[in-house]
mmCIF file of C-alpha atoms in Angstrom:
data_model
loop_
_atom_site.group_PDB
_atom_site.id
_atom_site.type_symbol
_atom_site.label_atom_id
_atom_site.label_comp_id
_atom_site.label_asym_id
_atom_site.label_seq_id
_atom_site.Cartn_x
_atom_site.Cartn_y
_atom_site.Cartn_z
ATOM 1 C CA MET K 293 8.294 5.010 16.514
ATOM 2 C CA GLU K 294 6.668 8.306 17.383
ATOM 3 C CA VAL K 295 7.793 10.769 14.735
ATOM 4 C CA GLN K 296 6.459 13.706 16.738
ATOM 5 C CA ASN K 297 9.005 12.949 19.492
ATOM 6 C CA LEU K 298 12.019 12.949 17.163
ATOM 7 C CA ARG K 299 14.081 15.833 15.957
ATOM 8 C CA PRO K 300 13.417 16.474 12.266
ATOM 9 C CA SER K 301 17.077 15.903 11.440
ATOM 10 C CA TYR K 302 17.031 12.493 13.152
ATOM 11 C CA TRP K 303 13.863 11.505 11.284
ATOM 12 C CA LYS K 304 15.547 12.446 7.986
ATOM 13 C CA PHE K 305 18.599 10.429 9.041
ATOM 14 C CA LEU K 306 16.432 7.353 9.723
ATOM 15 C CA LEU K 307 14.727 7.709 6.351
ATOM 16 C CA ARG K 308 18.081 7.948 4.568
ATOM 17 C CA LEU K 309 19.489 5.037 6.558
ATOM 18 C CA THR K 310 16.542 2.744 5.729
ATOM 19 C CA LYS K 311 16.028 4.061 2.165
ATOM 20 C CA GLY K 312 12.585 5.374 3.139
ATOM 21 C CA ARG K 313 11.322 2.070 4.515
ATOM 22 C CA PHE K 314 11.002 3.448 8.034
ATOM 23 C CA ALA K 315 8.136 5.663 6.849
ATOM 24 C CA LEU K 316 6.269 2.558 5.623
ATOM 25 C CA MET K 317 5.949 1.083 9.117
ATOM 26 C CA ASN K 318 2.438 0.139 10.223
ATOM 27 C CA ARG K 319 2.070 2.573 13.131
ATOM 28 C CA LYS K 320 -1.614 1.865 13.745
ATOM 29 C CA VAL K 321 -0.740 -1.384 15.520
ATOM 30 C CA LEU K 322 1.455 0.576 17.956
ATOM 31 C CA ASP K 323 -1.420 2.864 18.970
ATOM 32 C CA VAL K 324 -2.829 0.034 21.097
ATOM 33 C CA PHE K 325 0.012 0.704 23.523
ATOM 34 C CA GLY K 326 -0.860 4.410 23.810
ATOM 35 C CA THR K 327 2.066 5.638 21.729
ATOM 36 C CA GLU K 328 0.088 7.839 19.292
ATOM 37 C CA ALA K 329 2.599 6.693 16.688
ATOM 38 C CA SER K 330 0.113 7.169 13.840
ATOM 39 C CA ARG K 331 -0.792 10.755 14.779
ATOM 40 C CA ASN K 332 1.124 12.238 11.816
ATOM 41 C CA PHE K 333 0.138 9.351 9.511
ATOM 42 C CA LYS K 334 -3.655 9.248 9.939
ATOM 43 C CA ASP K 335 -4.540 8.168 6.389
ATOM 44 C CA PHE K 336 -1.584 5.842 5.835
ATOM 45 C CA THR K 337 -2.167 2.096 5.735
ATOM 46 C CA PRO K 338 0.718 0.031 4.363
ATOM 47 C CA LYS K 339 0.092 -2.384 1.523
ATOM 48 C CA LEU K 340 0.814 -5.717 3.164
ATOM 49 C CA ASP K 341 1.536 -8.967 1.372
ATOM 50 C CA PRO K 342 -1.376 -11.272 2.299
ATOM 51 C CA ARG K 343 0.968 -14.263 2.290
ATOM 52 C CA TYR K 344 2.649 -12.889 5.409
ATOM 53 C CA THR K 345 -0.348 -11.575 7.342
ATOM 54 C CA VAL K 346 -2.722 -13.319 9.715
ATOM 55 C CA VAL K 347 -5.711 -11.098 8.905
ATOM 56 C CA PRO K 348 -6.450 -9.736 5.412
ATOM 57 C CA PRO K 349 -5.412 -6.022 5.256
ATOM 58 C CA GLU K 350 -8.849 -4.850 4.048
ATOM 59 C CA LEU K 351 -10.609 -6.394 7.063
ATOM 60 C CA PRO K 352 -11.248 -3.742 9.770
ATOM 61 C CA LEU K 353 -9.847 -4.627 13.183
ATOM 62 C CA GLU K 354 -11.402 -3.647 16.475
ATOM 63 C CA LEU K 355 -8.629 -3.157 19.001
ATOM 64 C CA SER K 356 -9.659 -3.240 22.628
#
């Protein structure tokens, strides 16, 4: 979800609707598709539960 393409009121609505969980989405994985979804969240990396991930979160990924 590209926050920069949403109206601020709709973004606030989504945050209220999901109890803030929508802001915790891992947007860096969407950047591969050219969405620039992480543009406003440059330094944010969600804390993922390693039991449910394929690659450890601290391991850097090279997306090509």
